[in-house]
Amino acid sequence: MTDQRSQAEIVRQSLKRRYRKERRFRAYGILAIAIALGALLTLFTDIIGKGYTGFLKTTITMEVQLDGEMMYLDDPKDERQIKMADFVEPLVQALIKEVPGATEEDRKQIRELINPYASVALRDALKANPEWLDTSRTMTFLSHTDVDVYVKHAGDDAYSIKLNDQQKAWVDELQERGVIETSFNDVFFSGGDSRDPSKAGILGAIVGSLLTMFVTLILSFPIGVAAAIYLEEFAPQNKFTDFIEVNINNLAAVPSIIFGLLGLAVFINLFGMPRSVPVVGGLVLTLMTLPTIIISSRAAIKSVPPSIREAAEGIGASKMQVVLHHVLPLAMPGMLTGSIIGMAQALGETAPLLLIGMVAFIVDVPDGFFDSATVLPVQVFLWAGSPELAFIERASAAIMVLLAFLISMNALAIWMRKRLERRW
Amino acid sequence: MQPANLLLLTLVLAIVAYWLGYARSRSLAMPLGGIRHLKSLPFYYGARAALWSGIPALIVLGLWAAFQGKVIQLIVIGGLPDGMMPATEGEASLLLSKISNVASGALPPGFVEAPIAEAAERLKALRSQSQFLMSGLVISVAVLAGFLGWLRIRPRLNARAQVESILKWVFFACAALAILTTVGIIFSVAFETFRFFEKVPFTEFFFGSHWSPQTALRADQVASEGAFGMIPLFTGTLLISAIAMVVAVPVGLLSAIYLSEYAGRKVRGVVKPLLEMLAGIPTVVYGFFAALTVAPFISDLAASMGIEASSQSALAAGAVMGIMIIPFVSSLSDDVINAVPQAMRDGSLALGATQSETMKKVIFPAALPGIMGGILLAVSRAIGETMIVVMAAGLAANLTANPLETVTTVTVQIVTLLTGDQEFDSAKTLAAFALGAMLFLATLLLNVIALKIVRKYREQYD
């Protein structure tokens, strides 16, 4: 009796300590989740904070005198003349007029406020509208990247402002008068890569990504579904089938860069395919995403209840008819969901594409499957490696676009799973 | 014709074959008194004709498109005069890129020697010839095979059985692609690795402690010998992976335990997808975050404490990689913890143990093998991870265990050695493949062991 009581006593005495331990353990769990979610939050705020200014461009709107004599141009239709003509001078003169107190002596400093590509824009405008010659027009041009950085990040220590005090005062003045403005950065969405951050855009990378994804999708979805059907429905129980399964499971865990090595050795060096084209990128990503698609398609096929198969077989359908007419349509939503997730993975993949040469500096928007191209994540990588902070800003903006694509793809997959998938 | 257009044309031809086959089977059946006198439905006769027309044509198209580039290159190189014949593969690839630059118009023909300009002309001619021949061959194969298939349509023909067995073989070929991929990986890395070991001794690669792959461009250059000791890369990879595991394992495991044992349905419904979001973020984004936010933060923090830290510290890359792996560890542990039978949990709770005691003394030991398997998978993921380390870890191959110093990894070196223009037979490029082979073997080994453990563990409680 006494012995038992003392034991109960021991337990009671230890309870406080044990409950404390319990609470501590629970707190560890909460802490762990907080760390993980905190990291997610930090990542997002960091990228948005660094990149939202990438969606803004700085422009200069001014009255430009398209004086033929000043430009050494009397016929804008003449190719030779337009090549030789001076399109910088009218811009400089126009800006000198806008800046109060600026004189001809300041022209070098004034010139540094205008984007180097502005003269190209002016030339193109004049080429398209020859009648503008010897008139005066209000036109909008991109500012120089240094001005762009100053306007957006004047107080930020991380950015080095390259303008001198005189130029800063001018820009402040011009901003007040509405000559220099920031607006939505349409250049970012309508151009290819450029050496000049103000001119750099992601359209080329987006088109490259779409082309690559198209190749990946049309190859990996049918092949993945066919392989899943074979393994689930037709494969005999033997060593060879086991071997195929082991291979698929291992390929799913092979680092993506190894697929890049495969692409380089087989598609480029053995088959002599060109480097940095969407077709080769798509082939490599196909091999990489196939295991994911096969595994999820198999799960979808498995979830179709045997009663469906038995019913179809019972009324005389052949095995192939059972599969193609009954199992496949029922498993399709699950297969599509798995494929969208696989495609999202492929869209964010960078490493294998670096090895097959999709890192080249490509200005033009690709216009075909065999045209040199880059993809969105590689563009992010290229810009992130630049020492210029203006490019870092663009890289974060490009990340936001990439994440928007990925999140909408995943949301679509979740929606499809909820909406279309049948529970048996 | 471009291969893409040709592909479309082949598909159109297959559709035409389908309609012709369909029509022929019906017209054969009509005099007999309707399609019930056919062995199969007209659909299958059409499908059979389409497969007959499409499959051989697609195979021809695929093979031609795959090998035409290489064959043309060989012919062009072979057609050069004796004096210009490249002696090594490196020279050959240089010469080829010159020729193709002239052919594409990027380099004016006047800038190069006459034989190269001629070779460029030949390249252009061969390319257009090859396209022409390919189009002709593919179209004639499609038409001819489709015609044969169409001709052999008889009412007694069991078209359905034929179509089904062809389809079954097609499905089998798709599944066997996985084997082909593995074989391709093994051959592509093994071949170059052997050639690497012809140039660099075995012992140097495995036991050398110095890595500087800069081989000389000229033979007489200073420091012309590259050094290929993989030990610093190996330790660097391990260091970064270890840091990643220190972050990912406790956080992933504890959050999985909390979510499966303590959290209510609502909390779980919100937190789990958010955690999985971490897994869906592309690695290049993590690399960006590590290189531009975490690394400067760590080096500033260390500087404020009076410690010297590199701006590309192993700690930054490892910590961010750890964050990336958290959902991987947590979802695997979640599976494993849920697989432990409820009876064990109930038994322990009935004896008066608290939930945490049940977890620590009963469920965790029971789930340990499965969790170990999951961690091994996570380790294999960490050593194969590329973008984070390419962007945030450095290039200097230091042999150090200090997480604040710069280290480099196997994957970083593969990317550095293979991006940009490279000749194909230098030890430098081959080294990348040798490293790839090591990486492949290491991850394969980890995966095989991990999958075995996990499977064995599942069987235990199934």
Coordinates of C-alpha atoms in Angstrom, one line a residue, chain B residues 14-385:
Chain B
A14 CA -1.9 9.9 -91.4
I15 CA -5.3 11.5 -91.1
V16 CA -5.8 11.2 -94.8
A17 CA -4.8 7.5 -94.5
Y18 CA -7.4 7.1 -91.8
W19 CA -10.2 8.5 -93.9
L20 CA -9.1 6.4 -97.0
G21 CA -8.9 3.2 -94.9
Y22 CA -12.2 4.0 -93.3
A23 CA -13.9 4.6 -96.7
R24 CA -12.3 1.5 -98.2
S25 CA -13.5 -0.8 -95.4
R26 CA -17.0 0.6 -95.8
S27 CA -17.0 0.3 -99.6
L28 CA -15.7 -3.3 -99.2
A29 CA -18.5 -4.1 -96.8
M30 CA -21.3 -2.6 -98.7
P31 CA -21.6 -5.3 -101.4
L32 CA -21.5 -7.9 -98.6
G33 CA -24.4 -6.4 -96.9
G34 CA -23.2 -3.8 -94.5
I35 CA -20.4 -3.3 -92.0
R36 CA -21.5 -6.1 -89.8
H37 CA -19.8 -8.4 -92.3
L38 CA -16.5 -6.8 -91.5
K39 CA -14.3 -8.4 -88.9
S40 CA -13.7 -5.1 -87.1
L41 CA -15.4 -1.7 -87.1
P42 CA -14.5 0.6 -89.9
F43 CA -12.8 2.9 -87.3
Y44 CA -10.1 0.2 -86.8
Y45 CA -9.4 -0.1 -90.5
G46 CA -8.9 3.6 -90.7
A47 CA -6.8 3.6 -87.6
R48 CA -4.7 0.8 -88.9
A49 CA -4.0 2.6 -92.2
A50 CA -3.1 5.8 -90.2
L51 CA -0.6 3.8 -88.0
W52 CA 0.8 2.1 -91.1
S53 CA 1.4 5.5 -92.7
G54 CA 2.4 7.5 -89.7
I55 CA 4.7 5.3 -87.6
P56 CA 7.4 4.4 -90.3
A57 CA 7.4 8.0 -91.5
L58 CA 7.9 9.3 -88.0
I59 CA 10.7 6.9 -87.3
V60 CA 12.4 8.0 -90.5
L61 CA 11.9 11.6 -89.7
G62 CA 13.2 11.2 -86.2
L63 CA 16.3 9.4 -87.3
W64 CA 17.1 11.7 -90.1
A65 CA 16.6 14.8 -88.0
A66 CA 18.8 13.3 -85.3
F67 CA 21.7 12.3 -87.4
Q68 CA 21.7 14.8 -90.3
G69 CA 23.6 17.5 -88.4
K70 CA 26.5 15.1 -87.5
V71 CA 26.7 13.5 -90.9
I72 CA 26.8 16.9 -92.7
Q73 CA 29.5 18.1 -90.3
L74 CA 31.6 15.0 -91.1
I75 CA 31.2 15.5 -94.9
V76 CA 32.1 19.1 -94.7
I77 CA 35.2 18.4 -92.6
G78 CA 36.1 15.5 -94.8
G79 CA 35.9 17.7 -97.9
L80 CA 38.5 20.1 -96.7
P81 CA 41.9 20.1 -98.5
D82 CA 44.6 18.0 -96.8
G83 CA 46.5 20.9 -95.5
M84 CA 43.5 22.1 -93.4
M85 CA 42.4 18.8 -92.0
P86 CA 42.0 19.3 -88.3
A87 CA 44.3 17.2 -86.2
T88 CA 42.3 17.1 -83.0
E89 CA 38.6 17.3 -82.2
G90 CA 39.1 20.7 -80.6
E91 CA 40.4 22.1 -83.9
A92 CA 37.6 20.4 -85.7
S93 CA 34.9 22.1 -83.6
L94 CA 36.7 25.5 -84.0
L95 CA 36.8 25.0 -87.7
L96 CA 33.2 23.9 -87.8
S97 CA 31.9 27.0 -85.9
K98 CA 33.9 29.2 -88.3
I99 CA 32.4 27.5 -91.3
S100 CA 28.8 27.7 -89.9
N101 CA 29.4 31.3 -89.1
V102 CA 30.3 32.0 -92.7
A103 CA 27.3 29.9 -93.9
S104 CA 24.8 31.8 -91.7
G105 CA 26.2 35.1 -92.8
A106 CA 27.6 36.2 -89.5
L107 CA 31.1 36.2 -90.9
P108 CA 31.6 37.6 -94.4
P109 CA 33.3 35.0 -96.7
G110 CA 36.0 37.5 -97.6
F111 CA 37.4 37.3 -94.1
V112 CA 38.3 33.7 -94.2
E113 CA 40.6 31.4 -96.2
A114 CA 39.2 30.3 -99.6
P115 CA 38.7 26.6 -98.6
I116 CA 36.6 27.6 -95.6
A117 CA 34.4 29.8 -97.7
E118 CA 34.0 26.9 -100.1
A119 CA 33.2 24.6 -97.2
A120 CA 30.6 27.1 -96.0
E121 CA 29.0 27.0 -99.5
R122 CA 29.1 23.2 -99.3
L123 CA 27.5 23.3 -95.9
K124 CA 24.7 25.4 -97.1
A125 CA 24.2 23.2 -100.1
L126 CA 24.3 20.1 -98.0
R127 CA 21.8 21.5 -95.6
S128 CA 19.3 22.3 -98.2
Q129 CA 19.9 19.0 -100.0
S130 CA 19.4 17.1 -96.7
Q131 CA 16.2 18.9 -96.0
F132 CA 15.0 18.2 -99.5
L133 CA 15.9 14.5 -99.3
M134 CA 14.4 14.2 -95.8
S135 CA 11.1 15.7 -97.0
G136 CA 11.0 13.5 -100.0
L137 CA 11.9 10.4 -98.1
V138 CA 9.5 11.0 -95.3
I139 CA 6.6 11.9 -97.6
S140 CA 7.2 8.9 -99.8
V141 CA 7.5 6.5 -96.9
A142 CA 4.2 7.8 -95.4
V143 CA 2.4 7.6 -98.8
L144 CA 3.9 4.2 -99.7
A145 CA 3.3 2.5 -96.3
G146 CA -0.1 4.1 -96.1
F147 CA -0.9 2.8 -99.5
L148 CA 0.3 -0.7 -98.7
G149 CA -1.8 -0.7 -95.5
W150 CA -4.8 0.6 -97.5
L151 CA -4.3 -2.1 -100.2
R152 CA -4.4 -4.9 -97.7
I153 CA -7.7 -4.1 -96.2
R154 CA -10.0 -7.1 -96.5
P155 CA -13.3 -7.8 -94.8
R156 CA -11.7 -10.8 -93.0
L157 CA -8.8 -8.8 -91.7
N158 CA -8.8 -8.4 -87.9
A159 CA -7.9 -4.7 -87.9
R160 CA -8.8 -4.2 -84.2
A161 CA -6.3 -6.9 -83.0
Q162 CA -3.6 -5.4 -85.2
V163 CA -4.2 -1.8 -84.1
E164 CA -4.3 -2.9 -80.4
S165 CA -1.0 -4.8 -80.7
I166 CA 0.7 -1.9 -82.5
L167 CA -0.5 0.4 -79.7
K168 CA 0.7 -1.9 -77.1
W169 CA 4.1 -1.9 -78.6
V170 CA 4.0 1.9 -78.8
F171 CA 3.1 2.1 -75.1
F172 CA 5.9 -0.3 -74.3
A173 CA 8.4 1.8 -76.2
C174 CA 7.3 4.8 -74.2
A175 CA 7.9 3.0 -71.0
A176 CA 11.2 1.7 -72.1
L177 CA 12.3 5.2 -72.8
A178 CA 13.2 5.4 -69.1
I179 CA 15.8 2.7 -69.6
L180 CA 17.1 4.4 -72.7
T181 CA 17.4 7.7 -70.7
T182 CA 19.4 5.9 -68.0
V183 CA 21.6 4.2 -70.5
G184 CA 22.1 7.6 -72.3
I185 CA 23.1 9.2 -69.0
I186 CA 25.5 6.4 -68.2
F187 CA 27.1 6.3 -71.6
S188 CA 27.4 10.1 -72.0
V189 CA 29.2 10.5 -68.7
A190 CA 31.1 7.2 -68.7
F191 CA 32.6 7.8 -72.2
E192 CA 33.9 11.2 -71.4
T193 CA 35.1 10.1 -68.0
F194 CA 37.2 7.4 -69.5
R195 CA 38.8 9.9 -71.8
F196 CA 39.4 12.1 -68.9
F197 CA 41.3 9.4 -67.0
E198 CA 43.4 9.0 -70.1
K199 CA 44.7 12.5 -69.6
V200 CA 44.6 12.8 -65.8
P201 CA 45.7 10.0 -63.6
F202 CA 43.2 8.3 -61.4
T203 CA 45.0 9.0 -58.2
E204 CA 45.2 12.7 -58.8
F205 CA 41.5 13.0 -59.4
F206 CA 40.5 11.1 -56.3
F207 CA 43.2 12.0 -53.9
G208 CA 44.5 15.3 -55.1
S209 CA 43.8 18.2 -52.8
H210 CA 44.2 20.9 -55.3
W211 CA 41.6 21.9 -57.9
S212 CA 42.4 24.5 -60.6
P213 CA 41.2 23.3 -64.0
Q214 CA 42.8 26.1 -66.0
T215 CA 44.7 24.2 -68.6
A216 CA 46.9 26.2 -70.9
L217 CA 45.8 27.4 -74.3
R218 CA 49.4 27.3 -75.5
A219 CA 51.9 24.7 -74.5
D220 CA 54.5 27.1 -73.4
Q221 CA 52.3 29.1 -71.1
V222 CA 53.2 29.6 -67.5
A223 CA 51.3 27.3 -65.1
S224 CA 50.1 25.3 -68.0
E225 CA 49.3 22.3 -65.9
G226 CA 45.8 22.2 -64.6
A227 CA 45.2 20.5 -61.2
F228 CA 42.3 18.1 -60.9
G229 CA 42.1 17.0 -57.3
M230 CA 38.4 16.6 -56.4
I231 CA 38.8 16.5 -52.7
P232 CA 38.2 20.3 -52.1
L233 CA 35.1 20.1 -54.3
F234 CA 33.9 17.1 -52.4
T235 CA 34.4 18.6 -49.0
G236 CA 32.8 21.9 -50.2
T237 CA 29.7 20.0 -51.4
L238 CA 29.6 18.1 -48.1
L239 CA 30.0 21.3 -46.1
I240 CA 27.2 23.1 -47.8
S241 CA 24.9 20.0 -47.7
A242 CA 25.6 19.6 -44.0
I243 CA 24.6 23.2 -43.3
A244 CA 21.5 22.7 -45.4
M245 CA 20.7 19.5 -43.4
V246 CA 21.3 21.4 -40.1
V247 CA 18.6 23.8 -41.2
A248 CA 16.2 21.5 -42.9
V249 CA 16.1 18.4 -40.7
P250 CA 15.0 20.0 -37.4
V251 CA 12.7 22.5 -38.9
G252 CA 11.2 20.0 -41.3
L253 CA 10.8 17.2 -38.8
L254 CA 9.4 19.4 -36.0
S255 CA 6.9 21.1 -38.3
A256 CA 5.8 17.7 -39.6
I257 CA 5.4 16.4 -36.0
Y258 CA 3.5 19.5 -35.0
L259 CA 1.2 19.4 -38.1
S260 CA 0.4 15.7 -37.8
E261 CA 0.1 15.5 -34.0
Y262 CA -1.0 18.9 -32.6
A263 CA -2.4 21.2 -35.3
G264 CA -6.1 21.3 -35.9
R265 CA -7.6 20.7 -39.3
K266 CA -7.8 24.4 -40.1
V267 CA -4.2 25.2 -39.2
R268 CA -3.0 22.2 -41.2
G269 CA -5.1 23.3 -44.2
V270 CA -3.4 26.6 -44.3
V271 CA 0.1 25.8 -43.2
K272 CA 0.7 22.7 -45.3
P273 CA 0.1 24.3 -48.7
L274 CA 2.3 27.3 -47.6
L275 CA 5.1 24.9 -46.7
E276 CA 4.7 23.2 -50.0
M277 CA 5.0 26.5 -51.7
L278 CA 8.6 26.6 -50.6
A279 CA 9.1 23.5 -52.7
G280 CA 7.6 25.0 -55.8
I281 CA 9.8 28.1 -55.9
P282 CA 12.4 27.7 -58.7
T283 CA 15.9 27.2 -57.4
V284 CA 17.1 30.2 -59.4
V285 CA 14.9 32.4 -57.1
Y286 CA 16.6 30.8 -54.1
G287 CA 19.9 31.5 -55.6
F288 CA 19.0 35.1 -56.2
F289 CA 17.9 35.4 -52.6
A290 CA 21.0 33.7 -51.3
A291 CA 23.4 35.7 -53.3
L292 CA 21.9 39.1 -53.0
T293 CA 20.2 39.1 -49.6
V294 CA 21.4 36.4 -47.3
A295 CA 25.1 36.4 -48.2
P296 CA 25.6 40.2 -47.7
F297 CA 23.5 40.0 -44.5
I298 CA 25.8 37.2 -43.1
S299 CA 29.0 39.0 -44.0
D300 CA 27.7 42.3 -42.5
L301 CA 26.6 40.5 -39.4
A302 CA 30.0 38.7 -39.1
A303 CA 31.8 42.0 -39.7
S304 CA 29.8 43.7 -36.9
M305 CA 30.9 40.9 -34.6
G306 CA 34.5 41.3 -35.6
I307 CA 34.7 38.0 -37.5
E308 CA 35.8 37.9 -41.1
A309 CA 33.3 36.3 -43.5
S310 CA 33.6 35.9 -47.2
S311 CA 30.9 37.6 -49.3
Q312 CA 30.2 34.2 -50.8
S313 CA 30.1 32.2 -47.7
A314 CA 29.2 28.5 -47.6
L315 CA 26.8 29.4 -44.8
A316 CA 24.6 31.6 -47.0
A317 CA 24.3 29.0 -49.7
G318 CA 23.8 26.2 -47.2
A319 CA 21.1 28.0 -45.2
V320 CA 19.1 28.9 -48.2
M321 CA 19.4 25.4 -49.6
G322 CA 18.2 24.2 -46.2
I323 CA 15.1 26.4 -46.5
M324 CA 14.4 24.9 -49.9
I325 CA 14.6 21.3 -48.6
I326 CA 12.3 21.9 -45.5
P327 CA 9.1 20.9 -47.4
F328 CA 10.9 17.9 -48.8
V329 CA 11.9 16.7 -45.3
S330 CA 8.6 17.6 -43.7
S331 CA 6.4 15.9 -46.3
L332 CA 8.5 12.7 -46.2
S333 CA 8.5 12.6 -42.4
D334 CA 4.8 13.3 -42.4
D335 CA 4.1 10.2 -44.5
V336 CA 6.4 8.1 -42.3
I337 CA 4.8 9.4 -39.0
N338 CA 1.3 8.7 -40.3
A339 CA 2.3 5.2 -41.3
V340 CA 3.0 4.3 -37.7
P341 CA 0.0 2.3 -36.6
Q342 CA -2.5 4.2 -34.4
A343 CA -2.5 1.3 -31.9
M344 CA 1.0 2.2 -30.8
R345 CA 0.0 5.8 -30.2
D346 CA -3.1 4.7 -28.3
G347 CA -1.2 2.2 -26.2
S348 CA 1.3 4.8 -25.2
L349 CA -1.3 7.5 -24.4
A350 CA -3.3 4.9 -22.4
L351 CA -0.3 4.3 -20.2
G352 CA -0.3 7.9 -19.2
A353 CA 2.4 9.2 -21.4
T354 CA 2.1 12.8 -22.6
Q355 CA 1.8 13.4 -26.3
S356 CA 5.4 14.6 -26.6
E357 CA 6.6 11.5 -24.7
T358 CA 4.6 9.3 -27.0
M359 CA 6.2 11.1 -29.9
K360 CA 9.7 10.9 -28.6
K361 CA 9.7 7.5 -27.0
V362 CA 7.3 5.5 -29.2
I363 CA 6.5 7.0 -32.6
F364 CA 9.9 8.5 -33.3
P365 CA 11.9 5.3 -32.7
A366 CA 9.4 3.4 -34.7
A367 CA 9.5 5.9 -37.6
L368 CA 13.3 6.4 -37.4
P369 CA 14.3 4.1 -40.3
G370 CA 11.7 5.8 -42.5
I371 CA 12.9 9.3 -41.4
M372 CA 16.5 8.3 -42.1
G373 CA 15.5 7.2 -45.6
G374 CA 13.8 10.6 -46.1
I375 CA 16.9 12.4 -44.9
L376 CA 19.1 10.5 -47.2
L377 CA 16.8 11.5 -50.1
A378 CA 17.1 15.1 -48.9
V379 CA 20.9 14.8 -48.8
S380 CA 21.0 13.5 -52.4
R381 CA 18.8 16.4 -53.3
A382 CA 21.2 18.8 -51.6
I383 CA 24.4 17.5 -53.2
G384 CA 22.8 17.7 -56.7
E385 CA 21.4 21.2 -56.2

